[in-house]
Coordinates of C-alpha atoms and ligand atoms in Angstrom, one line a residue:
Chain A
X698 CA -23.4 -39.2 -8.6
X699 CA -21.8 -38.9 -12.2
X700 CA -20.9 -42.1 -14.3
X701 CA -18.9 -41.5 -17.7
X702 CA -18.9 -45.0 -19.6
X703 CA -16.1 -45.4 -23.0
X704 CA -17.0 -41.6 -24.0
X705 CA -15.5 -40.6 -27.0
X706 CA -15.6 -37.3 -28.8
X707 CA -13.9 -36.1 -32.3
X708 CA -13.7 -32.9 -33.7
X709 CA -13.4 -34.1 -37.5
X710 CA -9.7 -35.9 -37.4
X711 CA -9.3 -34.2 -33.6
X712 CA -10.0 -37.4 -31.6
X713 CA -10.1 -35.5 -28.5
X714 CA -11.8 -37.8 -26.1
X715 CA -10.9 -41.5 -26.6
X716 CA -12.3 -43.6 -24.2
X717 CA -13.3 -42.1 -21.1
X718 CA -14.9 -43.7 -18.2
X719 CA -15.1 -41.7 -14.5
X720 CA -16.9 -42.0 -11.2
X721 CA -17.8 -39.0 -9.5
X722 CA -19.5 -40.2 -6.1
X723 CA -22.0 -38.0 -4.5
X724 CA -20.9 -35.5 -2.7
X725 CA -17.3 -35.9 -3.5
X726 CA -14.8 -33.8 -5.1
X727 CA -13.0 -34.8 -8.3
X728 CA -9.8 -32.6 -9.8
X729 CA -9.6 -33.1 -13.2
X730 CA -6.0 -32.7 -14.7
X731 CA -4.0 -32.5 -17.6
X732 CA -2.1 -30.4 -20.9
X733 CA -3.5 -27.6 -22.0
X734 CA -6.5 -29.0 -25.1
X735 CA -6.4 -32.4 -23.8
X736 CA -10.4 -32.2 -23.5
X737 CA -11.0 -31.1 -20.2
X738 CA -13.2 -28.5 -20.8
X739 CA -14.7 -30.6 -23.9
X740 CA -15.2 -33.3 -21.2
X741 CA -17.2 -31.1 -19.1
X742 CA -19.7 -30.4 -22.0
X743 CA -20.3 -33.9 -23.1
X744 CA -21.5 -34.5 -19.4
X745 CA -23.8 -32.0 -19.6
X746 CA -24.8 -32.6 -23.1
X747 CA -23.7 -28.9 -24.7
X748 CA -21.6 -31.4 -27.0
X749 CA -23.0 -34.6 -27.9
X750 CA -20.4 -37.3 -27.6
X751 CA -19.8 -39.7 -30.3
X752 CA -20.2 -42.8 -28.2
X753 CA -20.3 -43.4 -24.6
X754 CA -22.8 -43.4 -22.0
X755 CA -23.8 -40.7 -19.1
X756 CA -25.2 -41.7 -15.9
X757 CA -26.8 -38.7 -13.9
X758 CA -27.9 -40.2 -10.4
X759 CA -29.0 -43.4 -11.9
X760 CA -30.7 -41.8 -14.5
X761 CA -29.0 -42.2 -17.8
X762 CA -28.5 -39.0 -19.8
X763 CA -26.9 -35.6 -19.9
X764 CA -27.4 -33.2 -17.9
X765 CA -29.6 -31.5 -20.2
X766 CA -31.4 -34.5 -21.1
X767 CA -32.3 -34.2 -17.3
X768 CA -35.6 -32.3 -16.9
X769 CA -34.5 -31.4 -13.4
X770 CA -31.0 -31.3 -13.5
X771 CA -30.2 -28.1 -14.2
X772 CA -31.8 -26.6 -11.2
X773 CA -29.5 -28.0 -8.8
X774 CA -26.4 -27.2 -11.0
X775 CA -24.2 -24.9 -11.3
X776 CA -21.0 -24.3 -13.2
X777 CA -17.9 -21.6 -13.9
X778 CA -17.0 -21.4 -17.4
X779 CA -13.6 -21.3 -18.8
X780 CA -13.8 -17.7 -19.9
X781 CA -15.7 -16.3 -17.5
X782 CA -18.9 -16.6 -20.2
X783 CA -20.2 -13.4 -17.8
X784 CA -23.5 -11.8 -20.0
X785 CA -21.7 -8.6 -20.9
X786 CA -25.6 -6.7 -21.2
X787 CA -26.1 -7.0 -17.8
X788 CA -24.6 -5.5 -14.7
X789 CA -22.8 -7.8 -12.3
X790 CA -25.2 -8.7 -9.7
X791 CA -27.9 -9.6 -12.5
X792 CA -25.3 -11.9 -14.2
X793 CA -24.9 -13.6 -9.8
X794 CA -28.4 -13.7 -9.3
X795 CA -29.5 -14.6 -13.4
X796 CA -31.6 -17.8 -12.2
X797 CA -33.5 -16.1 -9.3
X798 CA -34.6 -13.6 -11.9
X799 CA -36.2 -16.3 -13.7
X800 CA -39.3 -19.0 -13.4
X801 CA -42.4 -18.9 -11.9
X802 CA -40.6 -18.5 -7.8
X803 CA -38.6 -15.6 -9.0
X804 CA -36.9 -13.3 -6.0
X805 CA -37.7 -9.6 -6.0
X806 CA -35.5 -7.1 -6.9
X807 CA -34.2 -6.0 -3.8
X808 CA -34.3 -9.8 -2.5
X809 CA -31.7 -11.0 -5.6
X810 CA -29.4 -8.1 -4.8
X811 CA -28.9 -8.9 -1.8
X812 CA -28.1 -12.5 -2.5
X813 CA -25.9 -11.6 -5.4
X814 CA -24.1 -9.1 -2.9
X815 CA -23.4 -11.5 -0.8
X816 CA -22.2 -13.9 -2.7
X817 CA -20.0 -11.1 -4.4
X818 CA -18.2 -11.0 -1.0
X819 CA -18.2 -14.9 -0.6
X820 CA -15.3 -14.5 -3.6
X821 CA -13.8 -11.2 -2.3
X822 CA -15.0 -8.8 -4.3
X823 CA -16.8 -5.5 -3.1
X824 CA -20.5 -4.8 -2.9
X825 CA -19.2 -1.5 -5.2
X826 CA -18.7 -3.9 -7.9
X827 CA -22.3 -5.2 -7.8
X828 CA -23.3 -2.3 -10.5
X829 CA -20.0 -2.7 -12.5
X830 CA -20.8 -4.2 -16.1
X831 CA -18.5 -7.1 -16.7
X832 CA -16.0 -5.3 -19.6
X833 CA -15.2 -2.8 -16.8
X834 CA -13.8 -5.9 -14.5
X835 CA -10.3 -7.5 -14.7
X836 CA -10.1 -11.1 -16.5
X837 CA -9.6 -12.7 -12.2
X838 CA -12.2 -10.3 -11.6
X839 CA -14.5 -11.7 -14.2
X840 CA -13.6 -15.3 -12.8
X841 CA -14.9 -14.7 -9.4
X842 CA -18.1 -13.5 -10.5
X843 CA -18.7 -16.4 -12.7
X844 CA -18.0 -18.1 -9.7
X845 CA -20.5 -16.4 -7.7
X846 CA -22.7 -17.0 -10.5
X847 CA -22.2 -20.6 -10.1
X848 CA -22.6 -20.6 -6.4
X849 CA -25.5 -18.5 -6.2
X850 CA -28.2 -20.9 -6.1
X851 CA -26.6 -23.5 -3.7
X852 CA -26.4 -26.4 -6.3
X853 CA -26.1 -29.7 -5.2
X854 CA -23.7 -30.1 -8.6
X855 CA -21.3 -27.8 -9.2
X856 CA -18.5 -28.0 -12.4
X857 CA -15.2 -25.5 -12.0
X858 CA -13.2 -25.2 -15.2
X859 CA -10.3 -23.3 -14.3
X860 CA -11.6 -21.6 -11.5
X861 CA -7.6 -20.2 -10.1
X862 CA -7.1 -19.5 -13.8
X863 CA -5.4 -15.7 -13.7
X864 CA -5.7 -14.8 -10.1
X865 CA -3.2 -14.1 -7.7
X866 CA -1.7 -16.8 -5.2
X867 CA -3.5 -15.1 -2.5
X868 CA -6.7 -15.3 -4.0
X869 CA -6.0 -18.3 -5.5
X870 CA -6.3 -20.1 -2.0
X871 CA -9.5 -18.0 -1.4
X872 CA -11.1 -19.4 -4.0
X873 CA -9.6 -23.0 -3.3
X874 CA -11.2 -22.5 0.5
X875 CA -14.4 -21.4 -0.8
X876 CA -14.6 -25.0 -3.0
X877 CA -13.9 -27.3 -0.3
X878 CA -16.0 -25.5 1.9
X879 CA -19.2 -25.7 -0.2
X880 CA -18.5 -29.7 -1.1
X881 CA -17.8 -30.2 2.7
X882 CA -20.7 -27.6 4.3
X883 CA -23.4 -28.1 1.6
X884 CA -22.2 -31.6 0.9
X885 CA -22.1 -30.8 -2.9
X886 CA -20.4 -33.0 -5.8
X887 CA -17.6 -31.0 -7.3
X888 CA -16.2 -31.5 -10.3
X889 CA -12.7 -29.0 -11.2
X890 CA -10.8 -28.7 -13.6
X891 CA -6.8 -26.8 -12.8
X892 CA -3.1 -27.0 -14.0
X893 CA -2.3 -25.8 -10.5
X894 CA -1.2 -28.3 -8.2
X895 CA -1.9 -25.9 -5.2
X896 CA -6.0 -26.2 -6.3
X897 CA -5.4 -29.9 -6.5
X898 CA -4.5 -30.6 -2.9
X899 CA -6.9 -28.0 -1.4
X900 CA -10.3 -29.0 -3.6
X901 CA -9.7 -32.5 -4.4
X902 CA -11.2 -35.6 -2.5
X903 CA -10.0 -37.7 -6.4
X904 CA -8.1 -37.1 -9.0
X905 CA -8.4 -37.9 -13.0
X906 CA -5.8 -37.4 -15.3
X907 CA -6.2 -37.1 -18.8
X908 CA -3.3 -37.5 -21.4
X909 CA -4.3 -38.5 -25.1
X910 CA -7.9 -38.6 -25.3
X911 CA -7.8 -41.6 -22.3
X912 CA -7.6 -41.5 -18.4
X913 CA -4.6 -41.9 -17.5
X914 CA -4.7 -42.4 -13.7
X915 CA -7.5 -42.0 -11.6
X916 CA -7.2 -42.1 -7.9
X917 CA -7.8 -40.4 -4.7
X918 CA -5.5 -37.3 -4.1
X919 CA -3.1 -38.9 -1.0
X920 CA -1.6 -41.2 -3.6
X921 CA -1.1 -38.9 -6.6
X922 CA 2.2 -38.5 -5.2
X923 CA 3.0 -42.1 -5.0
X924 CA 1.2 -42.5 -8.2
X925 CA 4.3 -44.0 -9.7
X926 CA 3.1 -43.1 -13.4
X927 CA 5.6 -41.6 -15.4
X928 CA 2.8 -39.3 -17.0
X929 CA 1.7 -38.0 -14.1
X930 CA 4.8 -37.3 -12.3
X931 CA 6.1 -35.0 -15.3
X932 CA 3.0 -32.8 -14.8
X933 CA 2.4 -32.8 -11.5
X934 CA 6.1 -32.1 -10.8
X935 CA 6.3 -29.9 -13.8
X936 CA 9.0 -31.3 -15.7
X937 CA 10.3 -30.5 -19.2
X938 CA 11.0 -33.5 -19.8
X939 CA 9.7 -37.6 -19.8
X940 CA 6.9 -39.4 -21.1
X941 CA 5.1 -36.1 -22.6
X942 CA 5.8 -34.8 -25.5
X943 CA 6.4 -30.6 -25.4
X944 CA 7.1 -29.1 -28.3
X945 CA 9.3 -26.0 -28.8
Chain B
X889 CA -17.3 -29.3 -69.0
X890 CA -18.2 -31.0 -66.0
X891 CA -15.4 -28.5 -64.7
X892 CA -17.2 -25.7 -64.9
X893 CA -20.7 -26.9 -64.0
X894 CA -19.6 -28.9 -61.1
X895 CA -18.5 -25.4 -59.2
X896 CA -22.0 -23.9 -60.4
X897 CA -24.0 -27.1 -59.0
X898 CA -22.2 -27.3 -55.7
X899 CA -23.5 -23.7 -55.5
X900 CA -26.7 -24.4 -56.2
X901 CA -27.2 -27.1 -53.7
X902 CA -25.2 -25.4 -50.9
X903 CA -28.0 -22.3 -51.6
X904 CA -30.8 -24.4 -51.8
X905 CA -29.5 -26.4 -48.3
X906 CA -28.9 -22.9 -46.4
X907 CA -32.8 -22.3 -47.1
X908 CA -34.1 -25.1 -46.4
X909 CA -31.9 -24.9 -42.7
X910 CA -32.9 -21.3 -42.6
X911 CA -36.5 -22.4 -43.4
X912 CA -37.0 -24.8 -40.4
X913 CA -35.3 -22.2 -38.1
X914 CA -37.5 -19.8 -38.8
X915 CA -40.5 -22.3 -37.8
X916 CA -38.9 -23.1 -34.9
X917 CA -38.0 -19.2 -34.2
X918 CA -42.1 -18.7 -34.6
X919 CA -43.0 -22.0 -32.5
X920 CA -40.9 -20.4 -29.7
X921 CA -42.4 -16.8 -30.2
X922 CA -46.0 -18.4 -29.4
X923 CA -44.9 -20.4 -26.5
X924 CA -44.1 -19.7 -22.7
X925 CA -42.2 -18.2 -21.1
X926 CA -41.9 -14.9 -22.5
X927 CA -39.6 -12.1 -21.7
X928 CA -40.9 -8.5 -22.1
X929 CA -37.8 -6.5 -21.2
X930 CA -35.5 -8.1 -23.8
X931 CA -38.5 -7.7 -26.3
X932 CA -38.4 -3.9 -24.9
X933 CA -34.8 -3.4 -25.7
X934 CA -35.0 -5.3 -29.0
X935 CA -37.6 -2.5 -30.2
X936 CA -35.3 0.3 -29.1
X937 CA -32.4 -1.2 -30.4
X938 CA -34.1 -2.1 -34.2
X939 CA -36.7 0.0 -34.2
X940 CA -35.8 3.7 -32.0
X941 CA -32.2 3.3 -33.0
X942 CA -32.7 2.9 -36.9
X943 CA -35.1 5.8 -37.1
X944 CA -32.4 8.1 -38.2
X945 CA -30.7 6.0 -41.0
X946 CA -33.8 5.2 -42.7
X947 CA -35.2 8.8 -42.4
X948 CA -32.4 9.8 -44.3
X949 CA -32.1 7.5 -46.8
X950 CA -35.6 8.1 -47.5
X951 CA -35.6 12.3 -47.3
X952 CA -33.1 11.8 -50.2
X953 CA -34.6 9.0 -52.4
X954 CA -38.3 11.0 -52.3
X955 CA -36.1 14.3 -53.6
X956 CA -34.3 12.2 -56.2
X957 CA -37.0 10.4 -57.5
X958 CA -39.4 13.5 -57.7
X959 CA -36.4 14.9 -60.3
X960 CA -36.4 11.8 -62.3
X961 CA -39.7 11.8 -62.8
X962 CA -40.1 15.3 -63.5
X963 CA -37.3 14.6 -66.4
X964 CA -39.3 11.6 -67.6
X965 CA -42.6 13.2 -67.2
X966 CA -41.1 16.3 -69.7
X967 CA -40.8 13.9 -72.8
X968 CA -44.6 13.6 -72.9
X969 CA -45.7 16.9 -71.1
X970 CA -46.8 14.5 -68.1
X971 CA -44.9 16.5 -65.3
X972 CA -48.2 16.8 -63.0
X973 CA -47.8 13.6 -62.3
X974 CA -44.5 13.9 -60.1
X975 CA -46.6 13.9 -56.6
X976 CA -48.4 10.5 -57.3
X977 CA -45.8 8.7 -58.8
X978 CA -43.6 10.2 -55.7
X979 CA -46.0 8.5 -53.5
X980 CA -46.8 5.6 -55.4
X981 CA -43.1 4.8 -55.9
X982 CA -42.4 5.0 -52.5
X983 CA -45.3 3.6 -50.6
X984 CA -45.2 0.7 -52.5
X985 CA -41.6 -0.2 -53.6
X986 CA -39.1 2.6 -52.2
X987 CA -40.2 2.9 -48.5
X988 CA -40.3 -1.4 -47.6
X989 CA -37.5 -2.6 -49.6
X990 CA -34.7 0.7 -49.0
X991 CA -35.7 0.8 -45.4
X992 CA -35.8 -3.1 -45.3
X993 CA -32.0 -3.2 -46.5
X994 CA -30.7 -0.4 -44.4
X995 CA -32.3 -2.0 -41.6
X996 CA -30.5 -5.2 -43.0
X997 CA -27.3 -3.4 -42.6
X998 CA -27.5 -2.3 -39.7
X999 CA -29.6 -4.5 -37.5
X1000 CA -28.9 -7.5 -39.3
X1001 CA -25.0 -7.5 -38.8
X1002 CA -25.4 -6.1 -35.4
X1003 CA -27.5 -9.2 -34.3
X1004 CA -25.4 -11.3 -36.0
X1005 CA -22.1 -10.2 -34.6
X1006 CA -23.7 -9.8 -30.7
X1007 CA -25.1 -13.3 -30.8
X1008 CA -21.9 -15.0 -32.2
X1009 CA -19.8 -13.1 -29.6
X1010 CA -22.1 -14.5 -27.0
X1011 CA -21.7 -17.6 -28.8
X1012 CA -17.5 -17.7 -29.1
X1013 CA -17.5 -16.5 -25.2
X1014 CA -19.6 -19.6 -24.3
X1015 CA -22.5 -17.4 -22.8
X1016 CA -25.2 -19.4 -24.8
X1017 CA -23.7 -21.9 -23.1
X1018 CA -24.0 -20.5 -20.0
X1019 CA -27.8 -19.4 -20.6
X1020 CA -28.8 -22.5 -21.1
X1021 CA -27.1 -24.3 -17.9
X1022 CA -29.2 -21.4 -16.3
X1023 CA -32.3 -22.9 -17.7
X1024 CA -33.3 -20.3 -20.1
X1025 CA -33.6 -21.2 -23.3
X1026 CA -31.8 -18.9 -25.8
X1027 CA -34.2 -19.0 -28.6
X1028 CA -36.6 -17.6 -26.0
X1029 CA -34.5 -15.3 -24.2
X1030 CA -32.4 -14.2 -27.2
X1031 CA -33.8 -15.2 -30.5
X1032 CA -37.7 -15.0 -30.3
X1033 CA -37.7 -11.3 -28.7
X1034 CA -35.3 -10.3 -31.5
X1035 CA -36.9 -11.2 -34.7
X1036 CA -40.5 -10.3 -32.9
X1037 CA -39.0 -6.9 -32.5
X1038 CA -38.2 -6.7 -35.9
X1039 CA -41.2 -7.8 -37.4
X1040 CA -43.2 -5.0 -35.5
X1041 CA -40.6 -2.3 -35.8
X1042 CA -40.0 -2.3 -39.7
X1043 CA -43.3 -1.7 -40.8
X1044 CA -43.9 1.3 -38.4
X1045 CA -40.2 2.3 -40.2
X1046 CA -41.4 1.6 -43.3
X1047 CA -44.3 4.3 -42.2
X1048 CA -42.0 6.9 -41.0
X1049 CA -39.7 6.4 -44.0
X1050 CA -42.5 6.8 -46.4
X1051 CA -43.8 9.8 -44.9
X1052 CA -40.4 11.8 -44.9
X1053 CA -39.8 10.4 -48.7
X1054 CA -43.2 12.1 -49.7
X1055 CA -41.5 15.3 -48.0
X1056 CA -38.2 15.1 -49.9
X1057 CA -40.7 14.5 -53.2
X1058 CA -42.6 17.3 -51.7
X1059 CA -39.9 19.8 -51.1
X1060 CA -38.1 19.5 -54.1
X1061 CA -41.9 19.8 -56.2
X1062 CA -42.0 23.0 -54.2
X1063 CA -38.7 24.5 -54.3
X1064 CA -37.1 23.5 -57.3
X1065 CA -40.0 22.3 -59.9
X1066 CA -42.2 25.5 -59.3
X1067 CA -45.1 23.2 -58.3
X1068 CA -47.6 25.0 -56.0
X1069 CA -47.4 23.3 -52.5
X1070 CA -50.9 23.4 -51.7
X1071 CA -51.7 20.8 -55.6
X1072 CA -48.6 18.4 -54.8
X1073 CA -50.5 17.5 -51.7
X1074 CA -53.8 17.4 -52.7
X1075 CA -52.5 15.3 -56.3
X1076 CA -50.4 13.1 -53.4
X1077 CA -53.6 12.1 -51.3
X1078 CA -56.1 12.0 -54.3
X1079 CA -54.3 9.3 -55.9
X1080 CA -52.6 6.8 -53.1
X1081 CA -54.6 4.0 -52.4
X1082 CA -55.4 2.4 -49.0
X1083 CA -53.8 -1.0 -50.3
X1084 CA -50.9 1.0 -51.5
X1085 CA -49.6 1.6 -48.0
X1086 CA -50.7 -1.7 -46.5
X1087 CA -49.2 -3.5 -49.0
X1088 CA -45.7 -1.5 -47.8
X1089 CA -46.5 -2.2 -44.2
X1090 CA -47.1 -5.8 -44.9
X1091 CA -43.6 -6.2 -47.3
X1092 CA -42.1 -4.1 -44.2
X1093 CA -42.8 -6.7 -41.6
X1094 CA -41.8 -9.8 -43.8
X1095 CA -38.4 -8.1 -44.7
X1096 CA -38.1 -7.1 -40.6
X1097 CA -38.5 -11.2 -39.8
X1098 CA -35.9 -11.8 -42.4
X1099 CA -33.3 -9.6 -41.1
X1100 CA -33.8 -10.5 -37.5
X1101 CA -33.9 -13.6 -38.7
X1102 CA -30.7 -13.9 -40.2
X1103 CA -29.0 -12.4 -37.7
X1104 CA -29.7 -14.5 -35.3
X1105 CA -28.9 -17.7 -37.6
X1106 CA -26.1 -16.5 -38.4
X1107 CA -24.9 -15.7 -35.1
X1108 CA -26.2 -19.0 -33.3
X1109 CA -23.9 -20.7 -35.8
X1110 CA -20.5 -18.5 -35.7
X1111 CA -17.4 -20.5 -35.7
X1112 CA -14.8 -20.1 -33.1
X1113 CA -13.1 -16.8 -32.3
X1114 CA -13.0 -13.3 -33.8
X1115 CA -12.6 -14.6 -37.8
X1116 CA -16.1 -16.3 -37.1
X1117 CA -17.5 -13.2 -35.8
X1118 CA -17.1 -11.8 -38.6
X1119 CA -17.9 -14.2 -41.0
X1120 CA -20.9 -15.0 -39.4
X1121 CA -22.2 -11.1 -39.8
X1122 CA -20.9 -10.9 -43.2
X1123 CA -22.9 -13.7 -44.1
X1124 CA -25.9 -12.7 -41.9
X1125 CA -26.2 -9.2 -43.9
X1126 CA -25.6 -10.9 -47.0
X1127 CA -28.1 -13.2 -47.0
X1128 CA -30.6 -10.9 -45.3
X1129 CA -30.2 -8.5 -48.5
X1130 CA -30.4 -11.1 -51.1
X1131 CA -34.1 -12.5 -48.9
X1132 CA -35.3 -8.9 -48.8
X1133 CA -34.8 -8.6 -52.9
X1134 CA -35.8 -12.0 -53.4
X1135 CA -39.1 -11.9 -51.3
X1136 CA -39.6 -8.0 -52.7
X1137 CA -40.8 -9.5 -56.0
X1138 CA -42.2 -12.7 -54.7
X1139 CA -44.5 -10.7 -52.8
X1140 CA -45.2 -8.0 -55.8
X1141 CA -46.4 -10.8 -57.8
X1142 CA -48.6 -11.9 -54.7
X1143 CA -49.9 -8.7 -54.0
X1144 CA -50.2 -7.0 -57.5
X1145 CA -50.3 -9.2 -60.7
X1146 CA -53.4 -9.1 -62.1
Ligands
LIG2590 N1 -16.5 -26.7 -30.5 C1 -15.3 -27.2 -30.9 N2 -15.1 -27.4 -32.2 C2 -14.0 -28.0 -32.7 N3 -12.9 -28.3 -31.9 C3 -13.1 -28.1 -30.6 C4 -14.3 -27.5 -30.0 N4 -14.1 -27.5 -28.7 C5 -12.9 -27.9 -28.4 N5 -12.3 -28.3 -29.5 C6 -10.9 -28.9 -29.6 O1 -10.8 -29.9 -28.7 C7 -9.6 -29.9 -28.0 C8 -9.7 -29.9 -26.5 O2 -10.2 -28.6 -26.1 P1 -10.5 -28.3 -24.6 O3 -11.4 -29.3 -24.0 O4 -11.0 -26.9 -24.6 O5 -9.1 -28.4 -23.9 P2 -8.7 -28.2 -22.4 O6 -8.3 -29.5 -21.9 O7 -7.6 -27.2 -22.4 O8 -9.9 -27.6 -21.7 C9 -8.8 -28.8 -28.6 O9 -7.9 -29.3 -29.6 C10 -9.8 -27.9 -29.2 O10 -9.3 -27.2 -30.3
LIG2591 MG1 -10.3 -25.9 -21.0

């Protein structure tokens, strides 16, 4: 369970997050939407405290604090950056299996590849890859490992940003399966982030939209269509113009 | 007036700021070095990367300082028929001065900027981000084995660096100045001094903390994309080769004033 109360974040005269409050439930699914540098990723890191916000407060399963702030947080937590953020020193199954490498109850060798190799497959890549370094891997090739990556642990909290971002429609709905299944199978609490509508309806239990550092409707995913909002039928629908300002 | 000191103070103060930062990092850097858990095969492939890796650099830039300065002091020795001297002033010169703070800034060039530019990548591509959602904390996993593998590497440089400058002393004595091989060595030995060379270790290890150091300050603090990349190593090897200069004569005085 994530609570978000009146965040706001600036970036000098950038005010990128305005006043933001959210509700993740446990074990739920929320889409995150919106333009391109709206402060969806930036969003993402206030919650777990790799930006500090300006003002606001984060709740973390009743406990109030980031995620960081959380001694045990980060244990059951997972999350796909933007980029990829793959550790370009290391091969790939060393970047899936990083954490059970780690601590005092660290996997052996053989054990960790084995996981990492399977999760490899979970995103449809091939156990060939597993020795690949990362700068020898296509950008939606990089994306899938980060998602393995993410995955590999079984976190009970798991954060997406962009997770369809540069693959193919094919493997886009691969990908979209594979979320859904681990917040329905392993009961998880998803958070995504997507400008594809296709991820929207296949991962998402709720929906945010952010336009101009607010929320600008939040509701669950069988009434985004019926929304009504201006704002949000221009992007969901795609549309040049309305409400939201494109410049060309 | 004011217009022309303002600039000068606002330099001043921005200086004296970057230190002070730079001076708490590098407590916290040595607080994490101390403190669980450590990682031995990043240490490992920090002390190949600075120390293996710079061998060859500072071998030459040693070989060909000892050969130059044995001339120069050969010259200087003519004007008052001292020119025996050249193989303890050769090894004086280097052990003590030569060897640390040439080594220390070629080690600056390279390791520093290298540091610098891998740990602001990692930075701009949001994998120090990513380390430390996967619990590991980067000034342990990235920092601390870094400047630890500096600080061992540099003086054992410095060594190597000072033995192949004696040689270029050596082999110019012996091949150009007519000096009999067998009396450069013996004058060489006779004449260094146990503290000599420690004293050159020592300056070696502080300059290798500094470089790592900067580095990875540097780098932890790169702006955003490619242009802070490379500000962030420019600034790095800058500011490495101003600390190795700087603490060069702080730690003369320490060592040797009277
Ligand atoms: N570390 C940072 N420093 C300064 N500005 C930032 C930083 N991170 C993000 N921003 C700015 O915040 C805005 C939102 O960025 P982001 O959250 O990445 O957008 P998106 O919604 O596409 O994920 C952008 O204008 C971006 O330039
Ligand atoms: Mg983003």
């Amino acid at each position: 369970m994530i609570t978000l109360t009146h965040i706001r974040k600036s970036f000098g005269s950038n005010h990128v997050l305005r006043d933001i409050s959210l509700h993740v439930p446990k074990g739920s699914s929320l889409v995150v939407i919106g333009g391109s540098g709206t402060g969806k990723s930036v969003l993402l890191k206030c919650i777990l405290g790799l930006i500090t916000p300006d003002a606001g407060q984060i709740d973390i399963d009743g406990r109030q604090g980031t995620g960081l702030q959380n001694p045990d947080f980060l244990t059951h937590f997972g999350m796909l950056f933007q980029g990829g953020a793959l550790f370009d020193s290391l091969p790939v199954w060393q970047n899936i299996a990083f954490r059970l490498l780690q601590g005092s109850n660290k996997l052996s060798k053989s054990d960790a590849r084995d996981l990492a190799v399977e999760k490899l497959i979970r995103v449809g890549l091939k156990p060939q890859d597993a020795d690949k370094f990362p700068a020898e891997l296509s950008g939606g090739m990089q994306k899938r490992v980060g998602l393995a990556r993410a995955i590999a642990t079984d976190p009970s909290v798991i954060f997406f940003d962009e997770p369809t971002a540069g693959l193919d429609p094919i493997m886009s709905g691969v990908i979209n399966a594979l979320i859904r299944e681990i917040v329905t199978e392993m009961g998880a609490t998803a958070v995504t982030i997507t400008h594809d509508m296709r991820s929207v309806h296949d991962i998402a239990d709720n929906v945010a939209m952010i336009y101009d550092g607010l929320i600008r409707w939040h509701g669950p995913v069988g009434d985004l269509e019926s929304a009504g909002d201006p704002f949000v039928d221009q992007f969901i629908h795609g549309r040049a113009d309305g409400p939201i300002t494109t410049q060309r | 007036m004011i217009a022309v000191f303002a600039p000068i103070g606002r330099t001043v103060l921005g200086a004296l700021a970057a230190i002070g930062s730079l001076a708490i990092y590098a407590a916290s850097v040595l607080r994490h070095m101390i403190t669980p858990p450590f990682y031995p095969r990043a240490l490992l492939g920090a002390l190949y990367q600075i120390g293996w890796l710079s061998l060859p650099v500072v071998g030459l830039t040693a070989i060909f300082t000892g050969a130059a300065l044995a001339l120069q002091i050969y010259a200087g020795g003519a004007r008052f028929s001292a020119e025996a001297v050249v193989p303890s002033i050769v090894a004086i010169g280097m052990v003590r001065e030569l060897g640390p703070v040439l080594g220390g800034l070629m080690v600056a060039a390279r390791v520093a900027s290298s540091v610098a530019a891998e740990i602001g990548t990692m930075k701009v591509t949001e994998q120090i981000d990513a380390l430390v959602t996967l619990s590991t904390d980067p000034m342990k996993y990235l920092v601390a084995p870094r400047v630890l593998a500096a600080t061992l590497a540099v003086p054992l440089l410095v060594a190597v660096g000072d033995s192949i400058g004696i040689l270029g002393g050596y082999l110019v004595g012996v091949g150009r100045l007519d000096f009999n091989g067998a009396v450069y060595l013996k004058n060489t030995v006779d004449f260094l001094q146990q503290w000599d060379v420690v004293s050159g270790l020592l300056k070696g290890a502080a300059f290798g903390f500094l470089v790592a150091l900067c580095g990875c300050y540097f780098g932890m603090r790169s702006g955003r994309g490619a242009q802070g990349v490379g500000a962030a190593t420019k600034q790095a090897v800058v500011a490495a080769s101003v600390l190795i200069l700087a603490s060069n004569y702080l730690l003369t005085e320490l060592f040797f004033s009277a």
